[in-house]
Structure formats: structure tokens, C-alpha cells
Coordinates of C-alpha atoms in Angstrom, one line a residue:
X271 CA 102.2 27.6 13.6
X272 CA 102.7 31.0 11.8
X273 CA 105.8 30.4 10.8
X274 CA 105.0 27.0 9.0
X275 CA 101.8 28.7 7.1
X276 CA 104.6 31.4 6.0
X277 CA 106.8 28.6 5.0
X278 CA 104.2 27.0 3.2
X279 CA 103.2 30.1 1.2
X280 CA 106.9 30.7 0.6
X281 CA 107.0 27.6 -0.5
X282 CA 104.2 28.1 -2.7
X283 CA 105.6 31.7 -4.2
X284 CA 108.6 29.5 -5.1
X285 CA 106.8 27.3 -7.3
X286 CA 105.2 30.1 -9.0
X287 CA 108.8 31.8 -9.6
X288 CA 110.3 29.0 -10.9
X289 CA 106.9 28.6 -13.4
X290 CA 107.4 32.4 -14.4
X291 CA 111.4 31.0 -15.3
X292 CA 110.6 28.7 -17.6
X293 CA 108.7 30.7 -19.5
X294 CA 111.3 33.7 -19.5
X295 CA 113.8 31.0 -20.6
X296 CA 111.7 30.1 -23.6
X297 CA 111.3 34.0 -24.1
X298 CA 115.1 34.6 -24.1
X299 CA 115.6 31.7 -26.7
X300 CA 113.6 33.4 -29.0
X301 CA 115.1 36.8 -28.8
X302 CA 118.8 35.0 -29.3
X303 CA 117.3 34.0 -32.6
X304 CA 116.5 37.7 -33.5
X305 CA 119.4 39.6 -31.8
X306 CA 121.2 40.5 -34.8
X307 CA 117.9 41.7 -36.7
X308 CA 116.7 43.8 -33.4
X309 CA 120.1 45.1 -33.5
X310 CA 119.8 46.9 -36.7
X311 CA 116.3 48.1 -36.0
X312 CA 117.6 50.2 -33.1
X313 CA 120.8 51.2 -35.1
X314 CA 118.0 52.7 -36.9
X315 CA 116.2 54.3 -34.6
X316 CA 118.5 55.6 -32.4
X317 CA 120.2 57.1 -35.8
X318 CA 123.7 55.9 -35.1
X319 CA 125.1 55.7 -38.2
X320 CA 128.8 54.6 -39.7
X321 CA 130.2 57.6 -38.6
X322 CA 129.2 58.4 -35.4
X323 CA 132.0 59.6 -33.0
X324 CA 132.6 57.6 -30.2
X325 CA 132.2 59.7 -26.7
X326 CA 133.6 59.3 -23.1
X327 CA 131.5 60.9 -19.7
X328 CA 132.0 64.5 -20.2
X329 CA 130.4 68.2 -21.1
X330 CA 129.1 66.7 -24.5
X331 CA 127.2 63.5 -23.2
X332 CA 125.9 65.8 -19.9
X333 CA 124.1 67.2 -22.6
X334 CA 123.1 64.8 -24.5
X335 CA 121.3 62.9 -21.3
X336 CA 119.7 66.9 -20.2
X337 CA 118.0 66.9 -24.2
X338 CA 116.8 63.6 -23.6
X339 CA 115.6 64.0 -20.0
X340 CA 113.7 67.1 -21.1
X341 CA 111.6 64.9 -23.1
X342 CA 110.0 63.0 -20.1
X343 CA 107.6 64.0 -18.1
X344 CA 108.9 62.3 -14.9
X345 CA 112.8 62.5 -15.6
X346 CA 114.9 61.2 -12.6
X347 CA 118.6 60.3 -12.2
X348 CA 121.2 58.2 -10.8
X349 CA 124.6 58.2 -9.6
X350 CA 127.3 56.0 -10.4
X351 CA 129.0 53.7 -7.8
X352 CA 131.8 55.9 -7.4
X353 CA 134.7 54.3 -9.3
X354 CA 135.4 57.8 -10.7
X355 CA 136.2 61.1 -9.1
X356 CA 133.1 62.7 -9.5
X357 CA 129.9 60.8 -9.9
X358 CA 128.1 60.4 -13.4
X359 CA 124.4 61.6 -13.3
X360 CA 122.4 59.4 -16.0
X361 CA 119.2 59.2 -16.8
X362 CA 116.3 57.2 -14.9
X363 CA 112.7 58.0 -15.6
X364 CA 110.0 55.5 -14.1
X365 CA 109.8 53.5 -17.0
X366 CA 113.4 53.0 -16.9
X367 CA 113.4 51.9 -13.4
X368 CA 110.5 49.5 -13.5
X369 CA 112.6 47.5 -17.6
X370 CA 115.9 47.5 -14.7
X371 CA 113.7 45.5 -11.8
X372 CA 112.2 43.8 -14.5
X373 CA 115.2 42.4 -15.7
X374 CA 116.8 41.7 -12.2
X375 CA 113.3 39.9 -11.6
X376 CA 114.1 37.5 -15.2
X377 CA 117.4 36.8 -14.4
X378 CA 116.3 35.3 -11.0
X379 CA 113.6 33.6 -11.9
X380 CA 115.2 31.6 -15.0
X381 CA 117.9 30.9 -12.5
X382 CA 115.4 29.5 -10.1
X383 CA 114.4 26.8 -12.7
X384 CA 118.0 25.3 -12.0
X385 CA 116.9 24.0 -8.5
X386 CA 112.9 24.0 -8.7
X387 CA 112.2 22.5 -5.0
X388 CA 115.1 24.2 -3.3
X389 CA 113.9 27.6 -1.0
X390 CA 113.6 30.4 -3.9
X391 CA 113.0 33.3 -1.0
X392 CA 115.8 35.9 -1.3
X393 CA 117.4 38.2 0.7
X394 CA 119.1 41.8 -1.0
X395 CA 121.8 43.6 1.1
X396 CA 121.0 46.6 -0.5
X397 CA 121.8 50.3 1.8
X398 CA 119.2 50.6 4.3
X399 CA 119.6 54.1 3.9
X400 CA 118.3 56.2 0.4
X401 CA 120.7 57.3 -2.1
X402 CA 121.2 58.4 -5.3
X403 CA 122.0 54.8 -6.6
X404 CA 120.1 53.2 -9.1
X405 CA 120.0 49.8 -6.6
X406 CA 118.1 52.5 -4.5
X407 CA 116.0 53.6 -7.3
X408 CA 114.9 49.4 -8.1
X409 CA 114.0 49.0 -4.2
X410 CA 112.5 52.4 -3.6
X411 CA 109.0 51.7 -2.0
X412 CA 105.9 54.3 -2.4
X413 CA 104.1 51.8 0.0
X414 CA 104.4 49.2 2.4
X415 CA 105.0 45.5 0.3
X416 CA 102.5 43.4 0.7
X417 CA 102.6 40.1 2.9
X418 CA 103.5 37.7 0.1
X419 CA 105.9 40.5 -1.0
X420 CA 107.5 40.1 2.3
X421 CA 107.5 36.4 2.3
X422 CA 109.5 36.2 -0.9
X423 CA 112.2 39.5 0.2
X424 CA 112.1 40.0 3.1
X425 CA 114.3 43.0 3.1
X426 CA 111.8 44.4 1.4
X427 CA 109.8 45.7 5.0
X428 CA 113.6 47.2 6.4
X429 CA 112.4 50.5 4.6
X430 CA 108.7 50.7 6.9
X431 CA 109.2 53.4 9.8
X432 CA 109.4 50.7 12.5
X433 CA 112.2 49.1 11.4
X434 CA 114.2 52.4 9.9
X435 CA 113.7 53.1 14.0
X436 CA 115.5 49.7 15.2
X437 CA 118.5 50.6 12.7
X438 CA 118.9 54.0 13.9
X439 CA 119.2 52.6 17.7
X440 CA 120.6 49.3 17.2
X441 CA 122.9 49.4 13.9
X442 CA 122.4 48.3 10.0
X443 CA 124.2 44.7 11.0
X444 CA 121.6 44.3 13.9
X445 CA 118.7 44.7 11.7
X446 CA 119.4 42.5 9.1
X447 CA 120.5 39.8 11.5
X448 CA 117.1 40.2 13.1
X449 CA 115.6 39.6 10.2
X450 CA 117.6 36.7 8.6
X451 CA 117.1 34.9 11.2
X452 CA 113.1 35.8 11.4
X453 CA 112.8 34.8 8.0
X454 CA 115.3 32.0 7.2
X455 CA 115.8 33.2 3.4
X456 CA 116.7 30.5 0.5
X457 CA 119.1 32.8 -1.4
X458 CA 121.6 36.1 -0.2
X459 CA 122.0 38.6 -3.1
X460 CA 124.9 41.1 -2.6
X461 CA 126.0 43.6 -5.5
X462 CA 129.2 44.2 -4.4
X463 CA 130.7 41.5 -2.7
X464 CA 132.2 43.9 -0.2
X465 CA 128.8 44.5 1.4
X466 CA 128.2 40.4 1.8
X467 CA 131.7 40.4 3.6
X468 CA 131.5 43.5 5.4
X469 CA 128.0 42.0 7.1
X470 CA 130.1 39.0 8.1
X471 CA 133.4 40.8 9.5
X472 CA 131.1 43.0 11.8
X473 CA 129.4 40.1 13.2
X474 CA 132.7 37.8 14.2
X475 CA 134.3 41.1 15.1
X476 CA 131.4 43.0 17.4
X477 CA 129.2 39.7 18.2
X478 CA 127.9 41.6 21.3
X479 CA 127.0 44.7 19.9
X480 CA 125.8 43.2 16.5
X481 CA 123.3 40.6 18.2
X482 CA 122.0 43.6 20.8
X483 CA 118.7 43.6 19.0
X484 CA 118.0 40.0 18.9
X485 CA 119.1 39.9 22.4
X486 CA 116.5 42.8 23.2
X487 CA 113.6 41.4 21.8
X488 CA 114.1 37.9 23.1
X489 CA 114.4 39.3 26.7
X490 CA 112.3 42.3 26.6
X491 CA 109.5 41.9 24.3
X492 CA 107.4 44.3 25.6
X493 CA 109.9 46.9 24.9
X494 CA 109.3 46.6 21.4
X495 CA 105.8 48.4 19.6
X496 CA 102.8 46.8 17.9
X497 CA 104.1 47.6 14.4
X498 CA 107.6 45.7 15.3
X499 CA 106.0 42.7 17.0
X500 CA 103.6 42.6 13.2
X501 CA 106.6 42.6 11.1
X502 CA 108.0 40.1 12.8
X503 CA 104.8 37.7 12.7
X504 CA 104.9 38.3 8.8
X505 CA 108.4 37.5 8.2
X506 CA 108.2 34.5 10.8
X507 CA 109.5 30.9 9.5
X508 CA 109.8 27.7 11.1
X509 CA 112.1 27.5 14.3
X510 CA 112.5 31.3 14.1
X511 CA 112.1 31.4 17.8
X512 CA 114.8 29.1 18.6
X513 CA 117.1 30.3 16.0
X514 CA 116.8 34.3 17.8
X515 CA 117.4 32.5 21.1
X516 CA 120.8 31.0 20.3
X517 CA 121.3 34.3 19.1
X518 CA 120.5 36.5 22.1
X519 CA 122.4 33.3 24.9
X520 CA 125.5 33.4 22.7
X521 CA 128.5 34.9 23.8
X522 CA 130.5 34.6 20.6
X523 CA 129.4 34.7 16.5
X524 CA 127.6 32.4 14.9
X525 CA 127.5 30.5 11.9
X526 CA 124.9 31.3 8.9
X527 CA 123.5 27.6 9.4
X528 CA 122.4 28.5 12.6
X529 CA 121.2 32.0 11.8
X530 CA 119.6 31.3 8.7
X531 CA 119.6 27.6 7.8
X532 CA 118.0 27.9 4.9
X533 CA 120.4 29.7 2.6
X534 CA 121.7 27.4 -0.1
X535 CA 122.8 30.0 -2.5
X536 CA 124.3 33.5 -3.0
X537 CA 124.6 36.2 -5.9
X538 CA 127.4 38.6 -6.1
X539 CA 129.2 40.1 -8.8
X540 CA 132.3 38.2 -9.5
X541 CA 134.2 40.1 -12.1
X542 CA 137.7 42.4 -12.4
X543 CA 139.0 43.5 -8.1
X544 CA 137.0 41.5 -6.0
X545 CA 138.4 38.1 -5.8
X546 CA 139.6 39.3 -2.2
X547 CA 136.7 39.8 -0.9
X548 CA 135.4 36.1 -2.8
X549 CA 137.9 34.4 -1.0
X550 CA 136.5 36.0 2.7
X551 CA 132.7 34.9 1.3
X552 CA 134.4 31.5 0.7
X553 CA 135.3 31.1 4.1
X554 CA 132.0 32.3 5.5
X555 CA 130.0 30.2 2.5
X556 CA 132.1 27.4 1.7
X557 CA 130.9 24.7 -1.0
X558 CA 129.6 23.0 -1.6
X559 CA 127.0 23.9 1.3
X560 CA 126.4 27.1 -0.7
X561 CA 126.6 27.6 -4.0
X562 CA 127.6 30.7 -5.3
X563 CA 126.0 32.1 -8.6
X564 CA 127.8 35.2 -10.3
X565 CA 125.5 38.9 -10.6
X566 CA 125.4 39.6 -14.8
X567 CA 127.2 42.9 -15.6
X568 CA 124.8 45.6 -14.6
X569 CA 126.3 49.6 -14.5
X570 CA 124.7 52.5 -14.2
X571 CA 125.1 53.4 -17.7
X572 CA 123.4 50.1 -18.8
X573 CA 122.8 46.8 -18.7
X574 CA 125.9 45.3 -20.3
X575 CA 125.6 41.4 -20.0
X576 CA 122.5 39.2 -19.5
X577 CA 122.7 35.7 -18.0
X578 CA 121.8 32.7 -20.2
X579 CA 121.5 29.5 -17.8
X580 CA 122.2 26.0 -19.5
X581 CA 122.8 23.5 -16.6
X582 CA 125.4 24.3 -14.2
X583 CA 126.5 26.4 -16.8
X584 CA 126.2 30.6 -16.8
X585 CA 127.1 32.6 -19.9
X586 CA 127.0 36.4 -20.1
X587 CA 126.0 38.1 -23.2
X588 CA 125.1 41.6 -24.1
X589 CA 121.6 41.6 -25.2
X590 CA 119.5 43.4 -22.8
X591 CA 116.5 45.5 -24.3
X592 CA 116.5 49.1 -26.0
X593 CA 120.8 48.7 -26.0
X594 CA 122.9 48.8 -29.4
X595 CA 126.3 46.9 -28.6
X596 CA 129.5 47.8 -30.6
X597 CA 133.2 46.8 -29.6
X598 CA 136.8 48.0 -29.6
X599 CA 139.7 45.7 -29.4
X600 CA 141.1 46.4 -26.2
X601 CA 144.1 48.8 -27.0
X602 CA 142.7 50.7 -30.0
X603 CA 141.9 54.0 -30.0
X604 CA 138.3 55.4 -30.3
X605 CA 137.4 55.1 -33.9
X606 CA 133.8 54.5 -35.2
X607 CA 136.0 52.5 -37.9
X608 CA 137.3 49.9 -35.9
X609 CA 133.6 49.5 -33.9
X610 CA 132.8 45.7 -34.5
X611 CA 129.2 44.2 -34.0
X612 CA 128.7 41.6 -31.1
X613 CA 128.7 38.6 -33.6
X614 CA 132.0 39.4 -34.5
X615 CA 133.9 39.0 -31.6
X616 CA 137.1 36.4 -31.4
X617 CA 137.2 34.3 -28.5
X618 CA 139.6 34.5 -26.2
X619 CA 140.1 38.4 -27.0
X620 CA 139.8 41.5 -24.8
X621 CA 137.3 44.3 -25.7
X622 CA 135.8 47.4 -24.4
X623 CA 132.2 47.9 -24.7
X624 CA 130.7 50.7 -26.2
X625 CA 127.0 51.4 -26.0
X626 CA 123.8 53.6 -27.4
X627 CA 120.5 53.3 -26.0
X628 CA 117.1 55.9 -25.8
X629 CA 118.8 57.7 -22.6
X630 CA 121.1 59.9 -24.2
X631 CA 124.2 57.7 -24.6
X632 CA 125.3 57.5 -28.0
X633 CA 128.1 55.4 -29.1
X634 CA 129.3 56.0 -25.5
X635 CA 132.4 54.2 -24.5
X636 CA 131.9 52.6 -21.1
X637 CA 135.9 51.9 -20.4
X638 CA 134.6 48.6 -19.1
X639 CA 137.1 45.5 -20.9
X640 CA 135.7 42.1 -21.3
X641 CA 137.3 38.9 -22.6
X642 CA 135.3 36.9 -25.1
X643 CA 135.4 33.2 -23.7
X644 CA 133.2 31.3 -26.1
X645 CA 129.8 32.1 -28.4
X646 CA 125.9 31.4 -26.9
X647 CA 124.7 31.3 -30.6
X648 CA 126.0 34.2 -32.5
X649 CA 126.7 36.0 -29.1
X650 CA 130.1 36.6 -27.2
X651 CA 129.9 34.9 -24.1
X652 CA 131.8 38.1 -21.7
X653 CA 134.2 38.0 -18.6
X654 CA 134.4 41.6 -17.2
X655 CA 138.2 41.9 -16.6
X656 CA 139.5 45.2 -15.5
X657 CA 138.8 49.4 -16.2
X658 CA 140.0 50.4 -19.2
X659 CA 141.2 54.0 -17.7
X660 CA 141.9 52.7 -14.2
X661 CA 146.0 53.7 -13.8
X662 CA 147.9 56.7 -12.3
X663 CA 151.2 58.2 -13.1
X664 CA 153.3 60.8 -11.0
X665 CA 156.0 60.9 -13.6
X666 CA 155.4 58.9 -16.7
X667 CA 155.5 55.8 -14.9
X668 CA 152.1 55.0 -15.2
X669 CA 151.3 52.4 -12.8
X670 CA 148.3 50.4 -13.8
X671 CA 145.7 48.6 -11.9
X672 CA 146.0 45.3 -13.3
X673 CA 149.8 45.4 -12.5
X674 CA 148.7 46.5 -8.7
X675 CA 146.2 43.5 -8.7
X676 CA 149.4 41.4 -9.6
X677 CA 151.7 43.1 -7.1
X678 CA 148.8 42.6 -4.0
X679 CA 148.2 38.9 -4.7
X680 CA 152.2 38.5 -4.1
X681 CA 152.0 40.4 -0.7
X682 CA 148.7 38.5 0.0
X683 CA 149.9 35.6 -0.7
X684 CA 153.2 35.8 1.8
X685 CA 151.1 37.9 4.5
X686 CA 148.3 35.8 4.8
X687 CA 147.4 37.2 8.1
X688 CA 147.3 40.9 6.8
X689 CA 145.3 39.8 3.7
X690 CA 142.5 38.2 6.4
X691 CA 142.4 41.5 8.9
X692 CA 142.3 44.2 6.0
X693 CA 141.3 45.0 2.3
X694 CA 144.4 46.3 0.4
X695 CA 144.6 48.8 -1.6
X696 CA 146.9 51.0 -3.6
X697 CA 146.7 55.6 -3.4
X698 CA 149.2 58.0 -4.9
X699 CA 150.1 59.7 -2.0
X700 CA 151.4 63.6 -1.7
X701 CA 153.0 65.4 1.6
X702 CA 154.3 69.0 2.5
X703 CA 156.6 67.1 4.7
X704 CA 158.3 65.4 1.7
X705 CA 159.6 66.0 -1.1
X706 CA 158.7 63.4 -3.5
X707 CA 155.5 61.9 -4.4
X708 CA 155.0 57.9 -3.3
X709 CA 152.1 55.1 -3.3
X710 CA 150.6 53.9 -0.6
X711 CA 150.0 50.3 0.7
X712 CA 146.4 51.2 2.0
X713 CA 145.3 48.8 5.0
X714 CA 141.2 49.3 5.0
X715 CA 139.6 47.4 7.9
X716 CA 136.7 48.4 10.8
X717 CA 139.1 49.2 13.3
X718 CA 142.1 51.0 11.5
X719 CA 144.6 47.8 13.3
X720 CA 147.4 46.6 10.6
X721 CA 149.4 43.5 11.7
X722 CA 153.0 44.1 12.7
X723 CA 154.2 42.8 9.1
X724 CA 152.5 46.1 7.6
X725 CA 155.9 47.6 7.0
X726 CA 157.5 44.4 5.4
X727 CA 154.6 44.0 3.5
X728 CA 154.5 47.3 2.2
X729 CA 158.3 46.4 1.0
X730 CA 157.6 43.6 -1.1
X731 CA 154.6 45.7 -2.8
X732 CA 157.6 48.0 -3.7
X733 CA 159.6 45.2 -5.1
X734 CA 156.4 43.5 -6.7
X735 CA 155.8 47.3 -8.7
X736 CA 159.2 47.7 -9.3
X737 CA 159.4 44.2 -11.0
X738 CA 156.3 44.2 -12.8
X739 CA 156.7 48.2 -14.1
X740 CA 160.1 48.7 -15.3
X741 CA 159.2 52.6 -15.6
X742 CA 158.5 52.9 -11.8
X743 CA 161.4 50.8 -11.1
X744 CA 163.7 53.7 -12.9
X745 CA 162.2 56.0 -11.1
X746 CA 162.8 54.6 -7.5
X747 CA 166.1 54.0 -8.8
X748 CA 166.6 57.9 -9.8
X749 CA 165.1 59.0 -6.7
X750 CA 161.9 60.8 -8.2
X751 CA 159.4 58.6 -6.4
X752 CA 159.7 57.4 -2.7
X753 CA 159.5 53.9 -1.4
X754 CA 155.8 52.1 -0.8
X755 CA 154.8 53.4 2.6
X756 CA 151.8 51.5 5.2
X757 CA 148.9 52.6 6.1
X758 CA 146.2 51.6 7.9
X759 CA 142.6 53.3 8.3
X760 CA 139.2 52.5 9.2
X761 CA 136.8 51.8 6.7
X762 CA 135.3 55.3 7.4
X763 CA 137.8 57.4 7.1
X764 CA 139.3 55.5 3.3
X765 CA 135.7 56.1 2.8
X766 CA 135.6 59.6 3.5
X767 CA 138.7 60.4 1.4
X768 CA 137.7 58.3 -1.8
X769 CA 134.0 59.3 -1.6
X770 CA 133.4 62.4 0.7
X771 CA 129.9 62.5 1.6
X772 CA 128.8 58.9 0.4
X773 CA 129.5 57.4 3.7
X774 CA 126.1 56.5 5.0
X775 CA 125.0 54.5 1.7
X776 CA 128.9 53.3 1.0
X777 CA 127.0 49.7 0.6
X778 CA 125.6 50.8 -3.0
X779 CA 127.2 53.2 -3.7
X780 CA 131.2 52.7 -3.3
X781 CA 133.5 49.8 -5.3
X782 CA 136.7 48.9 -3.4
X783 CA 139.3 48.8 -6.1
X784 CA 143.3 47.5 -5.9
X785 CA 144.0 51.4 -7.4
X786 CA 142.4 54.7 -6.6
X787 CA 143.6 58.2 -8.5
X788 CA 142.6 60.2 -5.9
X789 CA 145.7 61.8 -3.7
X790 CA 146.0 60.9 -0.7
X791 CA 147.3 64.0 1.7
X792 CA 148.5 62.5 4.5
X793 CA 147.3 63.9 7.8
X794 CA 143.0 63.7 9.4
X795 CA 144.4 61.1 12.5
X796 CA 145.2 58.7 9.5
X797 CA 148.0 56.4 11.1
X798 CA 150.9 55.8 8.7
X799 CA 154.0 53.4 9.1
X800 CA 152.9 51.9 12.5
X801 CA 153.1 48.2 13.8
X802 CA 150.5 47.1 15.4
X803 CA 150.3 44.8 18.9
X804 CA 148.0 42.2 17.3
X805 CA 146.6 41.0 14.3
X806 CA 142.5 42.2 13.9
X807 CA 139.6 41.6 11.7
X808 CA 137.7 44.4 9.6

């Protein structure tokens, strides 16, 4: 009985969400109309004029964001995701916070109006654990959520002391199992992908230890405390019970359908180096059972891309609040000269983004590149594509990531069974048992296990880089760079060498890219140039 008056008020919540989209639909037509007008009232106020120099993350906009901080009263920061060596510190006061989960909030609920009677409940696999993120910063709670709160995001009550106590003893995967399948959400919402997948690979890979908890408090419910066994009655849905039985008798994963029925629908972010980890989701989520609806362009930095829904139609356009867009042809140097207003974009074009807002970016160039693919009114309809910055070189040959991503499709594509156990990756590598400098074929799964075609793999990444880069090729050829070498690691470790100290909130906080500029030095019980007995999932 509780859990069909919780599905009814679910239901209920749904129908008001869906309401509130409609009338942030109409709200968003009418601020189309005035874009290019807003546009040059903030030029105005945020006194950018013609000649305003363009400015990368450095010494100079560190400033700029500690002025502007000094002027609020309850100045707070975030960190970036960790793309980048060292992690950007920008500007987050309260107010700032509450316009970002306001504008998460409007882009769910006008995509909501798409399928009106369909299960609008959501569930966010953001880090159980606190960090500096600003995902952390939306989801923060100062008190417990309220009971329709939980009904609608359920995640929402993972933060209460109870259930922070479960994930300490039982895992992060255990919890939100437990609670997927107490609640039975409509729609899974996953920043990166990654995370989505990661949730997934543990649960077909560890079944037993993953579905511990379930199994605990189906056969010892006494075990658990008061405040556990009340969460649970205010996330219940219909045939939650049976659904955390099949969980706790089953000797082997199961499917979402049976842990969570409900889910028709789930949000990632779609755009540049993730397409591996899509194709993994695909498997997991295939359509049309689920329908997959891509995440609009949201850094740290700002907002870059807001979703405009016509039908089965999204379009991406940079019009969030408080932001002054300007462009740069993709390619051209940084010149307030060459800056071009949205409306002025050619479709089918690349561009890098370059943005100016109240926080104490000004005319700061984000190095994100997006292709124009068509116009939503005056505004560029955007595909983020790749980094603009993201390429290493040891000497001159200046291997880029886009010719990486090329490269790793081809070894994917012959090495299917590789491709399915591990993420791939690409790290300038350095050694005081060599003498020259090499890349390395990166194998990034839960268990460190490569298949025993790592080495051949590894091979044809060589050839692939030495075909698509004819700079690299010459220097194989000369003997100034060594061959591609394997390497396979556990997701910890590749974690811990990419982002040292970030591992316990990785979820948020960490992007898995095809190339990293970090070096790798080769030693910490990392296990290079090995052939494995069997093949194994991450």
C-alpha cells in the first residue's frame, strides 16, 4: 500500500513538472526573440568593449575572479573536472549556485512536456561523497529533503547520515542499487557518461559483492536502524519488495528492467571523447526501450549551450542568463578583431567559444570547439566537438587528440574484445630505463586485466598514429620516439596518476579523455607490456 500512495504522488509531482515545462517553454520563446538585444545590454554592463583582449586560465583571470569574489558577501568556489593539470578555482557565491540548479531544473522540466504521462521521477548519479565540484555545489543539502523531494530524486536522501553509513560498509554501487530498486525512478541522469557505465561494469563484474546490501536487508531486517528502515518507506514504490528479493536470491547480475522497471529514459552528456563509453550505455540501455536524451553543454566556467526541445528534436544554443557569447573560427588566433557575435555564425563551421559574464571572466576563451549544425532563430544550433588545446608533443610531432580518437576507433574496431573489458586511452610516457620518450596505449579497467591482444593492439595504434601524423611517423622512423607500448591499470591507479587526490569523488570530478598531457613514469606496481590469461570486464 505505501508504495502505490508514493507512486500516486509521484505520479502527481509529474504532472505538476511537466505544467511548470510548458510554461518555461513559453518563457524561453520569448527570450529567443530578445537574445540579440539582451546581448548588447550586458556587453554594456559588463563593459566589454571592441577592444578587449581575449584571456586564457592563468595569473591574470585568478585575479580577475579574487576582485570579483571580494565583492560578495558569501563568495564560494569550484573546481573544474580535471581535464587540465591543475584544477581552475571559479567563482560560485549562493546566488550563483541556486541560477545553476535553476537552470538544470528548466531544462528538465521543458523536456518532461515531450512525454507528459510517462514516469517524470529522476535519478542523479552524482558522487556520494562532497567535493569541490560545482555538481556538488547544485546537490549540497543544509537539510534533510523533504518527502515529496524524495519521491521526485530519490538520490536526493543518499546524503542523510543513515545512508552515508550503508555506503561506507557496503560500497557506493550497493547503495544506489538499494535505492533504484526502492524507488523505481522514471529517468537516470549521469554527467559524465563514464559514471552511468562504471555503475553498470561493477554490477556484471562483482554481482555478489554489489547486491550485499539488498541481500542484507532482505534477510536480516532487523540489522538495519529505525532511520534506514524510514528511508526506505519514503522512497518505496510499487513491487519494491519483490524487485529487492530477486535481487538478494540471484546469483548473477541483473537487468535494469528488473531492478528498476520504470526507467524509460537517460541524460548524459554526448559530446567530443565519450562515444566509448555511449556504446557500453547502448548495450546496457538499448532502444528503443530507453531513450537516451543528450546533457546541454554545462562547464564550470559557464553555462555554454541551453536545450531548446521541438519534437523529437534537441538543439543546443548559447543563451543562458548573465553570459555575453562571442566566437573565434576554430584555427584563428586570439584577436578581439576576429570575435563574431552568435548570430553570425556559418553552419557547418567549427568555433571556439569565448565568454564574459558577472564572475570575473572577461572575454575568456574557454578552448571548448563547437560545430554550427543549423540556426534555432537567429541562434547557432552547437555540437561540442573536441578541446581546442588538448595535444602533446615530445619533439615537434605534436600528436593531437582528435587524431588519437581516430587512431583508437581503428584498434577498437579490430579488438572488439579489448574495447568491451577496458577504456583506452593515450599518455606520453618517460623512463630512466630508456632512452627515448614513447606513448602509451593505456588499458583503464576495475581490475587492471588487458586481453592477450594488448600488445598487437598497441601495434596497430602505432601504425594508426604513424598514418594519420606524418610528423610522428618521421620520428619513429629516425629513432627519436619509441614504439606504442601496453598498459594496463586499474581505474584507481590511472586515477591517481591523472588526478592525485581526486580519487574518492572521481564520479564528478574526473573526464576520461582519448589523450592526457600528463607523463606517465613508469613504475607504482603499474603492469606494462603483459598478456593476460583471459579477457575481463572493468
Amino acid at each position: 500500500m505505501r508504495g502505490t500512495l508514493n507512486d500516486i504522488a509521484r505520479w502527481l509531482i509529474g504532472l505538476s513538472l511537466v505544467a511548470l515545462g510548458a510554461i518555461l517553454d513559453g518563457r524561453q520563446r520569448l527570450h529567443l526573440v530578445r537574445f540579440r538585444s539582451s546581448q548588447q545590454r550586458l556587453r554594456a554592463r559588463l563593459r566589454v568593449a571592441p577592444d578587449t583582449p581575449i584571456h586564457t586560465y592563468g595569473d591574470a583571470v585568478e585575479r580577475d575572479i579574487a576582485a570579483r569574489a571580494a565583492t560578495f558577501r558569501d563568495a564560494a568556489y569550484a573546481e573544474t573536472s580535471g581535464s587540465t593539470g591543475r584544477s581552475k578555482q571559479l567563482l560560485y557565491p549562493a546566488g550563483r549556485v541556486r541560477r545553476a540548479r535553476s537552470m538544470f531544473v528548466d531544462a528538465f522540466a521543458r523536456a518532461l512536456v515531450q512525454q507528459p504521462l510517462w514516469r517524470q521521477s529522476f535519478y542523479v548519479f552524482s558522487s556520494l561523497h562532497h567535493d569541490g565540484s560545482l555538481t556538488s555545489l547544485m546537490l549540497r543539502e543544509r537539510r534533510e529533503p523533504s518527502y515529496l523531494t524524495t519521491l521526485q530524486a530519490p538520490d536526493r536522501i543518499q546524503g542523510s547520515p543513515a545512508l552515508q553509513a550503508l555506503r561506507d560498509t557496503y560500497g557506493d554501487v550497493a547503495l544506489r542499487l538499494w535505492v533504484l530498486a526502492l524507488s523505481n525512478p522514471g529517468i537516470l541522469y549521469s554527467t559524465n557518461p563514464s559514471t552511468l557505465s562504471s555503475f553498470f561494469d561493477a554490477a556484471n563484474s562483482d554481482w555478489i559483492r554489489v547486491s550485499q546490501l539488498v541481500r542484507a536487508y532482505v534477510q536480516n531486517p532487523s540489522a538495519f536502524d529505525s532511520q534506514v528502515h524510514g528511508i526506505a518507506r519514503r522512497l518505496m514504490s510499487r513491487g519494491a519488495k519483490q524487485r529487492l528479493r530477486a535481487i538478494a536470491e540471484s546469483t548473477g547480475p541483473l537487468s535494469l528492467d528488473a531492478i528498476a522497471p520504470a526507467v524509460h529514459t537517460y541524460v548524459c552528456w554526448t559530446g567530443g571523447y565519450v562515444q566509448p563509453f555511449l556504446d557500453r550505455l547502448a548495450i546496457e540501455l538499448p532502444a528503443p526501450r530507453y531513450r537516451l536524451l543528450p546533457m546541454y553543454s554545462m562547464s564550470t566556467e559557464t553555462p555554454e549551450t541551453t536545450p531548446i526541445y521541438r519534437g523529437d528534436c534537441v538543439s543546443f544554443v548559447p543563451m543562458a542568463r548573465g553570459v555575453l557569447y562571442e566566437f573565434l573560427e576554430a584555427g584563428a588566433p586570439d584577436s578581439a578583431a576576429r570575435l563574431l557575435e552568435p548570430h553570425q555564425l556559418d553552419i557547418g563551421k567549427e568555433y571556439a567559444m569565448v565568454v564574459s559574464d558577472e564572475y570575473g571572466l572577461t572575454r575568456y576563451q574557454t578552448e571548448d570547439v563547437f560545430t554550427c549544425v543549423g540556426h534555432v532563430s537567429s541562434l547557432p544550433d552547437l555540437r561540442f566537438v573536441r578541446r581546442r588545446s588538448l595535444s602533446y608533443s615530445f619533439t615537434g610531432e605534436k600528436l593531437t587528440a582528435e587524431q588519437v580518437s581516430e587512431a583508437l576507433g581503428q584498434v577498437r574496431l579490430r579488438h572488439s574484445a579489448l574495447a568491451a573489458a577496458c577504456f583506452l586511452t593515450c599518455v606520453p610516457s618517460v623512463a630512466a630505463s630508456r632512452s627515448l620518450p614513447c606513448y602509451l596505449l593505456v588499458g583503464v579497467s576495475r581490475d587492471g586485466v588487458a586481453s592477450p591482444s594488448f600488445d598487437a593492439a598497441a601495434a596497430q595504434f602505432d601504425d594508426a598514429l604513424c598514418a594519420l601524423n606524418s610528423e610522428y611517423a618521421a620520428k619513429r622512423r629516425s629513432g627519436r620516439l619509441g614504439a606504442i607500448r601496453g598498459v594496463a591499470s586499474t581505474r584507481e591507479a590511472f586515477l591517481s596518476r591523472m588526478a592525485p587526490g581526486r580519487n574518492a569523488s572521481w564520479e564528478a570530478q574526473f573526464k576520461f579523455l582519448p589523450l592526457y598531457r600528463a607523463i606517465w613514469e613508469e613504475g607504482s606496481g603499474i603492469r606494462a607490456d603483459v598478456a593476460m590469461r583471459q579477457e575481463a570486464s572493468p
